[in-house]
mmCIF file with all atom_site columns, C-alpha atoms in Angstrom:
data_model
loop_
_atom_site.group_PDB
_atom_site.id
_atom_site.type_symbol
_atom_site.label_atom_id
_atom_site.label_alt_id
_atom_site.label_comp_id
_atom_site.label_asym_id
_atom_site.label_entity_id
_atom_site.label_seq_id
_atom_site.pdbx_PDB_ins_code
_atom_site.Cartn_x
_atom_site.Cartn_y
_atom_site.Cartn_z
_atom_site.occupancy
_atom_site.B_iso_or_equiv
_atom_site.pdbx_formal_charge
_atom_site.auth_seq_id
_atom_site.auth_comp_id
_atom_site.auth_asym_id
_atom_site.auth_atom_id
_atom_site.pdbx_PDB_model_num
ATOM 1   C CA . UNK A 1 1   ? -1.619  -64.867 121.210 1.00 0.00 ? 1   UNK A CA 1
ATOM 2   C CA . UNK A 1 2   ? -3.473  -68.149 121.389 1.00 0.00 ? 2   UNK A CA 1
ATOM 3   C CA . UNK A 1 3   ? -7.231  -68.316 121.063 1.00 0.00 ? 3   UNK A CA 1
ATOM 4   C CA . UNK A 1 4   ? -7.440  -69.168 124.764 1.00 0.00 ? 4   UNK A CA 1
ATOM 5   C CA . UNK A 1 5   ? -5.240  -66.211 125.744 1.00 0.00 ? 5   UNK A CA 1
ATOM 6   C CA . UNK A 1 6   ? -7.234  -63.851 123.521 1.00 0.00 ? 6   UNK A CA 1
ATOM 7   C CA . UNK A 1 7   ? -10.495 -65.056 125.111 1.00 0.00 ? 7   UNK A CA 1
ATOM 8   C CA . UNK A 1 8   ? -9.112  -64.443 128.603 1.00 0.00 ? 8   UNK A CA 1
ATOM 9   C CA . UNK A 1 9   ? -7.998  -60.944 127.540 1.00 0.00 ? 9   UNK A CA 1
ATOM 10  C CA . UNK A 1 10  ? -11.493 -60.137 126.189 1.00 0.00 ? 10  UNK A CA 1
ATOM 11  C CA . UNK A 1 11  ? -13.129 -61.378 129.401 1.00 0.00 ? 11  UNK A CA 1
ATOM 12  C CA . UNK A 1 12  ? -11.031 -58.911 131.417 1.00 0.00 ? 12  UNK A CA 1
ATOM 13  C CA . UNK A 1 13  ? -12.183 -56.010 129.185 1.00 0.00 ? 13  UNK A CA 1
ATOM 14  C CA . UNK A 1 14  ? -15.943 -56.654 129.740 1.00 0.00 ? 14  UNK A CA 1
ATOM 15  C CA . UNK A 1 15  ? -17.545 -54.180 132.133 1.00 0.00 ? 15  UNK A CA 1
ATOM 16  C CA . UNK A 1 16  ? -18.449 -55.544 135.517 1.00 0.00 ? 16  UNK A CA 1
ATOM 17  C CA . UNK A 1 17  ? -22.158 -56.256 135.876 1.00 0.00 ? 17  UNK A CA 1
ATOM 18  C CA . UNK A 1 18  ? -24.302 -55.819 138.958 1.00 0.00 ? 18  UNK A CA 1
ATOM 19  C CA . UNK A 1 19  ? -26.261 -58.869 140.104 1.00 0.00 ? 19  UNK A CA 1
ATOM 20  C CA . UNK A 1 20  ? -29.319 -58.027 137.969 1.00 0.00 ? 20  UNK A CA 1
ATOM 21  C CA . UNK A 1 21  ? -27.510 -57.753 134.662 1.00 0.00 ? 21  UNK A CA 1
ATOM 22  C CA . UNK A 1 22  ? -27.022 -53.966 134.732 1.00 0.00 ? 22  UNK A CA 1
ATOM 23  C CA . UNK A 1 23  ? -23.586 -52.485 134.459 1.00 0.00 ? 23  UNK A CA 1
ATOM 24  C CA . UNK A 1 24  ? -22.261 -50.896 137.643 1.00 0.00 ? 24  UNK A CA 1
ATOM 25  C CA . UNK A 1 25  ? -22.684 -47.439 136.092 1.00 0.00 ? 25  UNK A CA 1
ATOM 26  C CA . UNK A 1 26  ? -26.284 -48.103 135.045 1.00 0.00 ? 26  UNK A CA 1
ATOM 27  C CA . UNK A 1 27  ? -27.090 -49.454 138.511 1.00 0.00 ? 27  UNK A CA 1
ATOM 28  C CA . UNK A 1 28  ? -25.614 -46.329 140.112 1.00 0.00 ? 28  UNK A CA 1
ATOM 29  C CA . UNK A 1 29  ? -27.577 -44.077 137.751 1.00 0.00 ? 29  UNK A CA 1
ATOM 30  C CA . UNK A 1 30  ? -30.790 -45.981 138.519 1.00 0.00 ? 30  UNK A CA 1
ATOM 31  C CA . UNK A 1 31  ? -30.164 -45.653 142.268 1.00 0.00 ? 31  UNK A CA 1
ATOM 32  C CA . UNK A 1 32  ? -29.497 -41.908 141.911 1.00 0.00 ? 32  UNK A CA 1
ATOM 33  C CA . UNK A 1 33  ? -32.701 -41.392 139.893 1.00 0.00 ? 33  UNK A CA 1
ATOM 34  C CA . UNK A 1 34  ? -34.698 -43.396 142.411 1.00 0.00 ? 34  UNK A CA 1
ATOM 35  C CA . UNK A 1 35  ? -33.294 -41.321 145.289 1.00 0.00 ? 35  UNK A CA 1
ATOM 36  C CA . UNK A 1 36  ? -34.025 -38.071 143.427 1.00 0.00 ? 36  UNK A CA 1
ATOM 37  C CA . UNK A 1 37  ? -37.597 -39.205 142.741 1.00 0.00 ? 37  UNK A CA 1
ATOM 38  C CA . UNK A 1 38  ? -38.134 -40.068 146.390 1.00 0.00 ? 38  UNK A CA 1
ATOM 39  C CA . UNK A 1 39  ? -36.720 -36.701 147.472 1.00 0.00 ? 39  UNK A CA 1
ATOM 40  C CA . UNK A 1 40  ? -38.996 -34.849 145.033 1.00 0.00 ? 40  UNK A CA 1
ATOM 41  C CA . UNK A 1 41  ? -41.990 -36.838 146.284 1.00 0.00 ? 41  UNK A CA 1
ATOM 42  C CA . UNK A 1 42  ? -41.190 -35.950 149.886 1.00 0.00 ? 42  UNK A CA 1
ATOM 43  C CA . UNK A 1 43  ? -40.814 -32.275 149.023 1.00 0.00 ? 43  UNK A CA 1
ATOM 44  C CA . UNK A 1 44  ? -44.169 -32.239 147.212 1.00 0.00 ? 44  UNK A CA 1
ATOM 45  C CA . UNK A 1 45  ? -45.823 -34.014 150.135 1.00 0.00 ? 45  UNK A CA 1
ATOM 46  C CA . UNK A 1 46  ? -44.385 -31.441 152.559 1.00 0.00 ? 46  UNK A CA 1
ATOM 47  C CA . UNK A 1 47  ? -45.478 -28.594 150.300 1.00 0.00 ? 47  UNK A CA 1
ATOM 48  C CA . UNK A 1 48  ? -49.056 -29.877 150.224 1.00 0.00 ? 48  UNK A CA 1
ATOM 49  C CA . UNK A 1 49  ? -49.065 -30.755 153.898 1.00 0.00 ? 49  UNK A CA 1
ATOM 50  C CA . UNK A 1 50  ? -51.736 -28.789 155.642 1.00 0.00 ? 50  UNK A CA 1
ATOM 51  C CA . UNK A 1 51  ? -53.651 -27.760 152.525 1.00 0.00 ? 51  UNK A CA 1
ATOM 52  C CA . UNK A 1 52  ? -57.266 -27.895 153.632 1.00 0.00 ? 52  UNK A CA 1
ATOM 53  C CA . UNK A 1 53  ? -58.890 -30.409 151.292 1.00 0.00 ? 53  UNK A CA 1
ATOM 54  C CA . UNK A 1 54  ? -61.654 -31.434 153.683 1.00 0.00 ? 54  UNK A CA 1
ATOM 55  C CA . UNK A 1 55  ? -62.978 -30.516 157.106 1.00 0.00 ? 55  UNK A CA 1
ATOM 56  C CA . UNK A 1 56  ? -63.720 -27.032 158.362 1.00 0.00 ? 56  UNK A CA 1
ATOM 57  C CA . UNK A 1 57  ? -62.804 -24.275 155.921 1.00 0.00 ? 57  UNK A CA 1
ATOM 58  C CA . UNK A 1 58  ? -60.376 -21.772 157.442 1.00 0.00 ? 58  UNK A CA 1
ATOM 59  C CA . UNK A 1 59  ? -62.287 -18.611 158.284 1.00 0.00 ? 59  UNK A CA 1
ATOM 60  C CA . UNK A 1 60  ? -61.056 -15.322 156.861 1.00 0.00 ? 60  UNK A CA 1
ATOM 61  C CA . UNK A 1 61  ? -61.923 -11.688 156.395 1.00 0.00 ? 61  UNK A CA 1
ATOM 62  C CA . UNK A 1 62  ? -61.255 -9.912  153.121 1.00 0.00 ? 62  UNK A CA 1
ATOM 63  C CA . UNK A 1 63  ? -61.463 -6.225  152.288 1.00 0.00 ? 63  UNK A CA 1
ATOM 64  C CA . UNK A 1 64  ? -63.441 -5.985  149.064 1.00 0.00 ? 64  UNK A CA 1
ATOM 65  C CA . UNK A 1 65  ? -62.587 -3.780  146.099 1.00 0.00 ? 65  UNK A CA 1
ATOM 66  C CA . UNK A 1 66  ? -65.958 -2.025  146.448 1.00 0.00 ? 66  UNK A CA 1
ATOM 67  C CA . UNK A 1 67  ? -65.064 -0.927  149.994 1.00 0.00 ? 67  UNK A CA 1
ATOM 68  C CA . UNK A 1 68  ? -67.068 -3.594  151.823 1.00 0.00 ? 68  UNK A CA 1
ATOM 69  C CA . UNK A 1 69  ? -65.799 -6.602  153.727 1.00 0.00 ? 69  UNK A CA 1
ATOM 70  C CA . UNK A 1 70  ? -66.321 -10.325 153.300 1.00 0.00 ? 70  UNK A CA 1
ATOM 71  C CA . UNK A 1 71  ? -66.288 -12.611 156.346 1.00 0.00 ? 71  UNK A CA 1
ATOM 72  C CA . UNK A 1 72  ? -66.535 -16.271 155.405 1.00 0.00 ? 72  UNK A CA 1
ATOM 73  C CA . UNK A 1 73  ? -68.247 -17.086 158.719 1.00 0.00 ? 73  UNK A CA 1
ATOM 74  C CA . UNK A 1 74  ? -71.120 -14.732 157.758 1.00 0.00 ? 74  UNK A CA 1
ATOM 75  C CA . UNK A 1 75  ? -72.012 -17.186 154.970 1.00 0.00 ? 75  UNK A CA 1
ATOM 76  C CA . UNK A 1 76  ? -72.523 -20.229 157.205 1.00 0.00 ? 76  UNK A CA 1
ATOM 77  C CA . UNK A 1 77  ? -75.648 -21.925 155.854 1.00 0.00 ? 77  UNK A CA 1
ATOM 78  C CA . UNK A 1 78  ? -74.758 -21.133 152.236 1.00 0.00 ? 78  UNK A CA 1
ATOM 79  C CA . UNK A 1 79  ? -72.659 -22.995 149.709 1.00 0.00 ? 79  UNK A CA 1
ATOM 80  C CA . UNK A 1 80  ? -69.540 -20.926 148.995 1.00 0.00 ? 80  UNK A CA 1
ATOM 81  C CA . UNK A 1 81  ? -66.921 -21.125 146.263 1.00 0.00 ? 81  UNK A CA 1
ATOM 82  C CA . UNK A 1 82  ? -63.668 -19.393 147.228 1.00 0.00 ? 82  UNK A CA 1
ATOM 83  C CA . UNK A 1 83  ? -61.711 -18.631 144.054 1.00 0.00 ? 83  UNK A CA 1
ATOM 84  C CA . UNK A 1 84  ? -58.070 -17.458 144.086 1.00 0.00 ? 84  UNK A CA 1
ATOM 85  C CA . UNK A 1 85  ? -57.152 -15.482 140.960 1.00 0.00 ? 85  UNK A CA 1
ATOM 86  C CA . UNK A 1 86  ? -54.879 -12.860 139.384 1.00 0.00 ? 86  UNK A CA 1
ATOM 87  C CA . UNK A 1 87  ? -55.494 -10.591 136.392 1.00 0.00 ? 87  UNK A CA 1
ATOM 88  C CA . UNK A 1 88  ? -52.292 -11.684 134.620 1.00 0.00 ? 88  UNK A CA 1
ATOM 89  C CA . UNK A 1 89  ? -53.251 -15.380 134.796 1.00 0.00 ? 89  UNK A CA 1
ATOM 90  C CA . UNK A 1 90  ? -54.607 -16.745 131.437 1.00 0.00 ? 90  UNK A CA 1
ATOM 91  C CA . UNK A 1 91  ? -56.588 -19.613 133.073 1.00 0.00 ? 91  UNK A CA 1
ATOM 92  C CA . UNK A 1 92  ? -58.173 -17.037 135.423 1.00 0.00 ? 92  UNK A CA 1
ATOM 93  C CA . UNK A 1 93  ? -59.288 -15.017 132.430 1.00 0.00 ? 93  UNK A CA 1
ATOM 94  C CA . UNK A 1 94  ? -60.686 -18.171 130.815 1.00 0.00 ? 94  UNK A CA 1
ATOM 95  C CA . UNK A 1 95  ? -62.762 -19.102 133.879 1.00 0.00 ? 95  UNK A CA 1
ATOM 96  C CA . UNK A 1 96  ? -64.100 -15.603 134.700 1.00 0.00 ? 96  UNK A CA 1
ATOM 97  C CA . UNK A 1 97  ? -67.270 -15.800 132.518 1.00 0.00 ? 97  UNK A CA 1
ATOM 98  C CA . UNK A 1 98  ? -68.115 -19.251 133.912 1.00 0.00 ? 98  UNK A CA 1
ATOM 99  C CA . UNK A 1 99  ? -67.669 -18.080 137.495 1.00 0.00 ? 99  UNK A CA 1
ATOM 100 C CA . UNK A 1 100 ? -69.969 -15.122 136.873 1.00 0.00 ? 100 UNK A CA 1
ATOM 101 C CA . UNK A 1 101 ? -72.538 -17.455 135.281 1.00 0.00 ? 101 UNK A CA 1
ATOM 102 C CA . UNK A 1 102 ? -72.384 -19.823 138.296 1.00 0.00 ? 102 UNK A CA 1
ATOM 103 C CA . UNK A 1 103 ? -72.927 -16.908 140.654 1.00 0.00 ? 103 UNK A CA 1
ATOM 104 C CA . UNK A 1 104 ? -75.910 -15.615 138.684 1.00 0.00 ? 104 UNK A CA 1
ATOM 105 C CA . UNK A 1 105 ? -77.448 -19.079 138.298 1.00 0.00 ? 105 UNK A CA 1
ATOM 106 C CA . UNK A 1 106 ? -77.268 -20.188 141.955 1.00 0.00 ? 106 UNK A CA 1
ATOM 107 C CA . UNK A 1 107 ? -77.072 -17.122 144.204 1.00 0.00 ? 107 UNK A CA 1
ATOM 108 C CA . UNK A 1 108 ? -80.836 -16.999 144.834 1.00 0.00 ? 108 UNK A CA 1
ATOM 109 C CA . UNK A 1 109 ? -80.700 -20.662 145.945 1.00 0.00 ? 109 UNK A CA 1
ATOM 110 C CA . UNK A 1 110 ? -78.138 -19.998 148.699 1.00 0.00 ? 110 UNK A CA 1
ATOM 111 C CA . UNK A 1 111 ? -74.813 -19.965 146.823 1.00 0.00 ? 111 UNK A CA 1
ATOM 112 C CA . UNK A 1 112 ? -72.158 -17.302 146.949 1.00 0.00 ? 112 UNK A CA 1
ATOM 113 C CA . UNK A 1 113 ? -68.784 -16.902 145.344 1.00 0.00 ? 113 UNK A CA 1
ATOM 114 C CA . UNK A 1 114 ? -65.888 -14.816 146.563 1.00 0.00 ? 114 UNK A CA 1
ATOM 115 C CA . UNK A 1 115 ? -62.853 -13.928 144.507 1.00 0.00 ? 115 UNK A CA 1
ATOM 116 C CA . UNK A 1 116 ? -59.541 -13.645 146.343 1.00 0.00 ? 116 UNK A CA 1
ATOM 117 C CA . UNK A 1 117 ? -57.107 -11.623 144.238 1.00 0.00 ? 117 UNK A CA 1
ATOM 118 C CA . UNK A 1 118 ? -53.525 -12.716 144.883 1.00 0.00 ? 118 UNK A CA 1
ATOM 119 C CA . UNK A 1 119 ? -50.041 -11.831 143.670 1.00 0.00 ? 119 UNK A CA 1
ATOM 120 C CA . UNK A 1 120 ? -51.326 -8.782  141.837 1.00 0.00 ? 120 UNK A CA 1
ATOM 121 C CA . UNK A 1 121 ? -48.961 -6.024  140.714 1.00 0.00 ? 121 UNK A CA 1
ATOM 122 C CA . UNK A 1 122 ? -51.550 -3.268  141.116 1.00 0.00 ? 122 UNK A CA 1
ATOM 123 C CA . UNK A 1 123 ? -55.051 -2.715  142.417 1.00 0.00 ? 123 UNK A CA 1
ATOM 124 C CA . UNK A 1 124 ? -55.979 -1.043  139.092 1.00 0.00 ? 124 UNK A CA 1
ATOM 125 C CA . UNK A 1 125 ? -55.181 -4.220  137.147 1.00 0.00 ? 125 UNK A CA 1
ATOM 126 C CA . UNK A 1 126 ? -57.461 -6.225  139.439 1.00 0.00 ? 126 UNK A CA 1
ATOM 127 C CA . UNK A 1 127 ? -60.346 -3.761  139.203 1.00 0.00 ? 127 UNK A CA 1
ATOM 128 C CA . UNK A 1 128 ? -59.951 -3.576  135.405 1.00 0.00 ? 128 UNK A CA 1
ATOM 129 C CA . UNK A 1 129 ? -60.197 -7.385  135.289 1.00 0.00 ? 129 UNK A CA 1
ATOM 130 C CA . UNK A 1 130 ? -63.431 -7.234  137.311 1.00 0.00 ? 130 UNK A CA 1
ATOM 131 C CA . UNK A 1 131 ? -64.883 -4.565  134.983 1.00 0.00 ? 131 UNK A CA 1
ATOM 132 C CA . UNK A 1 132 ? -63.737 -6.322  131.797 1.00 0.00 ? 132 UNK A CA 1
ATOM 133 C CA . UNK A 1 133 ? -65.531 -9.546  132.732 1.00 0.00 ? 133 UNK A CA 1
ATOM 134 C CA . UNK A 1 134 ? -68.589 -7.895  134.306 1.00 0.00 ? 134 UNK A CA 1
ATOM 135 C CA . UNK A 1 135 ? -68.011 -9.648  137.618 1.00 0.00 ? 135 UNK A CA 1
ATOM 136 C CA . UNK A 1 136 ? -70.656 -8.889  140.236 1.00 0.00 ? 136 UNK A CA 1
ATOM 137 C CA . UNK A 1 137 ? -69.735 -11.358 142.980 1.00 0.00 ? 137 UNK A CA 1
ATOM 138 C CA . UNK A 1 138 ? -67.621 -10.151 145.933 1.00 0.00 ? 138 UNK A CA 1
ATOM 139 C CA . UNK A 1 139 ? -63.907 -9.737  145.212 1.00 0.00 ? 139 UNK A CA 1
ATOM 140 C CA . UNK A 1 140 ? -61.065 -8.489  147.334 1.00 0.00 ? 140 UNK A CA 1
ATOM 141 C CA . UNK A 1 141 ? -57.316 -8.183  147.414 1.00 0.00 ? 141 UNK A CA 1
ATOM 142 C CA . UNK A 1 142 ? -55.450 -10.567 149.682 1.00 0.00 ? 142 UNK A CA 1
ATOM 143 C CA . UNK A 1 143 ? -53.080 -7.984  151.135 1.00 0.00 ? 143 UNK A CA 1
ATOM 144 C CA . UNK A 1 144 ? -50.189 -9.721  152.816 1.00 0.00 ? 144 UNK A CA 1
ATOM 145 C CA . UNK A 1 145 ? -51.344 -13.040 151.315 1.00 0.00 ? 145 UNK A CA 1
ATOM 146 C CA . UNK A 1 146 ? -52.888 -14.121 154.643 1.00 0.00 ? 146 UNK A CA 1
ATOM 147 C CA . UNK A 1 147 ? -55.860 -15.925 153.039 1.00 0.00 ? 147 UNK A CA 1
ATOM 148 C CA . UNK A 1 148 ? -53.599 -17.456 150.404 1.00 0.00 ? 148 UNK A CA 1
ATOM 149 C CA . UNK A 1 149 ? -51.303 -18.817 153.138 1.00 0.00 ? 149 UNK A CA 1
ATOM 150 C CA . UNK A 1 150 ? -54.223 -20.065 155.203 1.00 0.00 ? 150 UNK A CA 1
ATOM 151 C CA . UNK A 1 151 ? -55.474 -22.102 152.239 1.00 0.00 ? 151 UNK A CA 1
ATOM 152 C CA . UNK A 1 152 ? -51.918 -22.979 151.125 1.00 0.00 ? 152 UNK A CA 1
ATOM 153 C CA . UNK A 1 153 ? -52.602 -21.845 147.567 1.00 0.00 ? 153 UNK A CA 1
ATOM 154 C CA . UNK A 1 154 ? -49.649 -22.388 145.264 1.00 0.00 ? 154 UNK A CA 1
ATOM 155 C CA . UNK A 1 155 ? -50.790 -20.320 142.302 1.00 0.00 ? 155 UNK A CA 1
ATOM 156 C CA . UNK A 1 156 ? -53.910 -19.055 140.621 1.00 0.00 ? 156 UNK A CA 1
ATOM 157 C CA . UNK A 1 157 ? -56.436 -20.258 139.821 1.00 0.00 ? 157 UNK A CA 1
ATOM 158 C CA . UNK A 1 158 ? -57.395 -22.525 142.683 1.00 0.00 ? 158 UNK A CA 1
ATOM 159 C CA . UNK A 1 159 ? -60.903 -22.872 144.124 1.00 0.00 ? 159 UNK A CA 1
ATOM 160 C CA . UNK A 1 160 ? -62.437 -24.417 147.231 1.00 0.00 ? 160 UNK A CA 1
ATOM 161 C CA . UNK A 1 161 ? -66.117 -25.427 147.356 1.00 0.00 ? 161 UNK A CA 1
ATOM 162 C CA . UNK A 1 162 ? -67.537 -25.183 150.879 1.00 0.00 ? 162 UNK A CA 1
ATOM 163 C CA . UNK A 1 163 ? -70.820 -26.751 152.022 1.00 0.00 ? 163 UNK A CA 1
ATOM 164 C CA . UNK A 1 164 ? -73.562 -25.155 154.153 1.00 0.00 ? 164 UNK A CA 1
ATOM 165 C CA . UNK A 1 165 ? -71.912 -26.402 157.368 1.00 0.00 ? 165 UNK A CA 1
ATOM 166 C CA . UNK A 1 166 ? -68.634 -24.688 156.510 1.00 0.00 ? 166 UNK A CA 1
ATOM 167 C CA . UNK A 1 167 ? -66.709 -27.786 155.387 1.00 0.00 ? 167 UNK A CA 1
ATOM 168 C CA . UNK A 1 168 ? -64.520 -27.975 152.302 1.00 0.00 ? 168 UNK A CA 1
ATOM 169 C CA . UNK A 1 169 ? -66.043 -30.524 149.960 1.00 0.00 ? 169 UNK A CA 1
ATOM 170 C CA . UNK A 1 170 ? -64.161 -29.981 146.689 1.00 0.00 ? 170 UNK A CA 1
ATOM 171 C CA . UNK A 1 171 ? -60.842 -28.520 145.623 1.00 0.00 ? 171 UNK A CA 1
ATOM 172 C CA . UNK A 1 172 ? -60.200 -27.387 142.067 1.00 0.00 ? 172 UNK A CA 1
ATOM 173 C CA . UNK A 1 173 ? -56.777 -26.568 140.673 1.00 0.00 ? 173 UNK A CA 1
ATOM 174 C CA . UNK A 1 174 ? -56.797 -24.737 137.348 1.00 0.00 ? 174 UNK A CA 1
ATOM 175 C CA . UNK A 1 175 ? -59.732 -23.189 135.525 1.00 0.00 ? 175 UNK A CA 1
ATOM 176 C CA . UNK A 1 176 ? -63.216 -23.819 136.857 1.00 0.00 ? 176 UNK A CA 1
ATOM 177 C CA . UNK A 1 177 ? -65.887 -24.261 134.194 1.00 0.00 ? 177 UNK A CA 1
ATOM 178 C CA . UNK A 1 178 ? -69.653 -24.085 134.620 1.00 0.00 ? 178 UNK A CA 1
ATOM 179 C CA . UNK A 1 179 ? -70.296 -27.738 133.737 1.00 0.00 ? 179 UNK A CA 1
ATOM 180 C CA . UNK A 1 180 ? -67.496 -28.948 136.024 1.00 0.00 ? 180 UNK A CA 1
ATOM 181 C CA . UNK A 1 181 ? -68.847 -27.210 139.129 1.00 0.00 ? 181 UNK A CA 1
ATOM 182 C CA . UNK A 1 182 ? -72.593 -26.782 138.645 1.00 0.00 ? 182 UNK A CA 1
ATOM 183 C CA . UNK A 1 183 ? -73.462 -30.381 139.569 1.00 0.00 ? 183 UNK A CA 1
ATOM 184 C CA . UNK A 1 184 ? -71.420 -30.191 142.773 1.00 0.00 ? 184 UNK A CA 1
ATOM 185 C CA . UNK A 1 185 ? -73.073 -26.895 143.705 1.00 0.00 ? 185 UNK A CA 1
ATOM 186 C CA . UNK A 1 186 ? -76.551 -28.350 143.099 1.00 0.00 ? 186 UNK A CA 1
ATOM 187 C CA . UNK A 1 187 ? -75.729 -31.426 145.200 1.00 0.00 ? 187 UNK A CA 1
ATOM 188 C CA . UNK A 1 188 ? -74.518 -29.264 148.109 1.00 0.00 ? 188 UNK A CA 1
ATOM 189 C CA . UNK A 1 189 ? -77.512 -26.932 147.854 1.00 0.00 ? 189 UNK A CA 1
ATOM 190 C CA . UNK A 1 190 ? -79.776 -29.991 148.185 1.00 0.00 ? 190 UNK A CA 1
ATOM 191 C CA . UNK A 1 191 ? -78.113 -30.982 151.486 1.00 0.00 ? 191 UNK A CA 1
ATOM 192 C CA . UNK A 1 192 ? -79.531 -29.658 154.772 1.00 0.00 ? 192 UNK A CA 1
ATOM 193 C CA . UNK A 1 193 ? -77.701 -26.803 156.447 1.00 0.00 ? 193 UNK A CA 1
#
């Protein structure tokens, strides 16, 4: 085969390239990954659609473990932290002492905290968690997950900080620590009701 014939043969064997220098297969893979990323983004946006991150906090009533009841609307005029938790959740266990400390530090100034127990396997496990960590703030079981659905909580722990007028001002996903939240609580307590 002549050098010219061999060169022509080699040219035919080269993979076809898309206009930007990518092979056709690489371009197709890139397009598929881009489409998958867009689909995932849309699904996440739909999942978070409606999560109350600002505006009026959804009102709720919760039967407490001590037999009482908690009505969020009864705390209008106070700063409220609504914390969703479960006893089996390691980040919930990590944040429990800090939540108790926040409650003790600010409750006399017009702050309250309510724990909403979710996805629990037994009431005993939840009450043991409360006893283990010496929790004195109101806590109740979200039977039927109605509060969890109303706040569109995906998994514990998640917390919503509500101002004196009943508006959500902060949303925390994951463990809440004293230093992370105390400044926000103080700022909201300083605002007029």
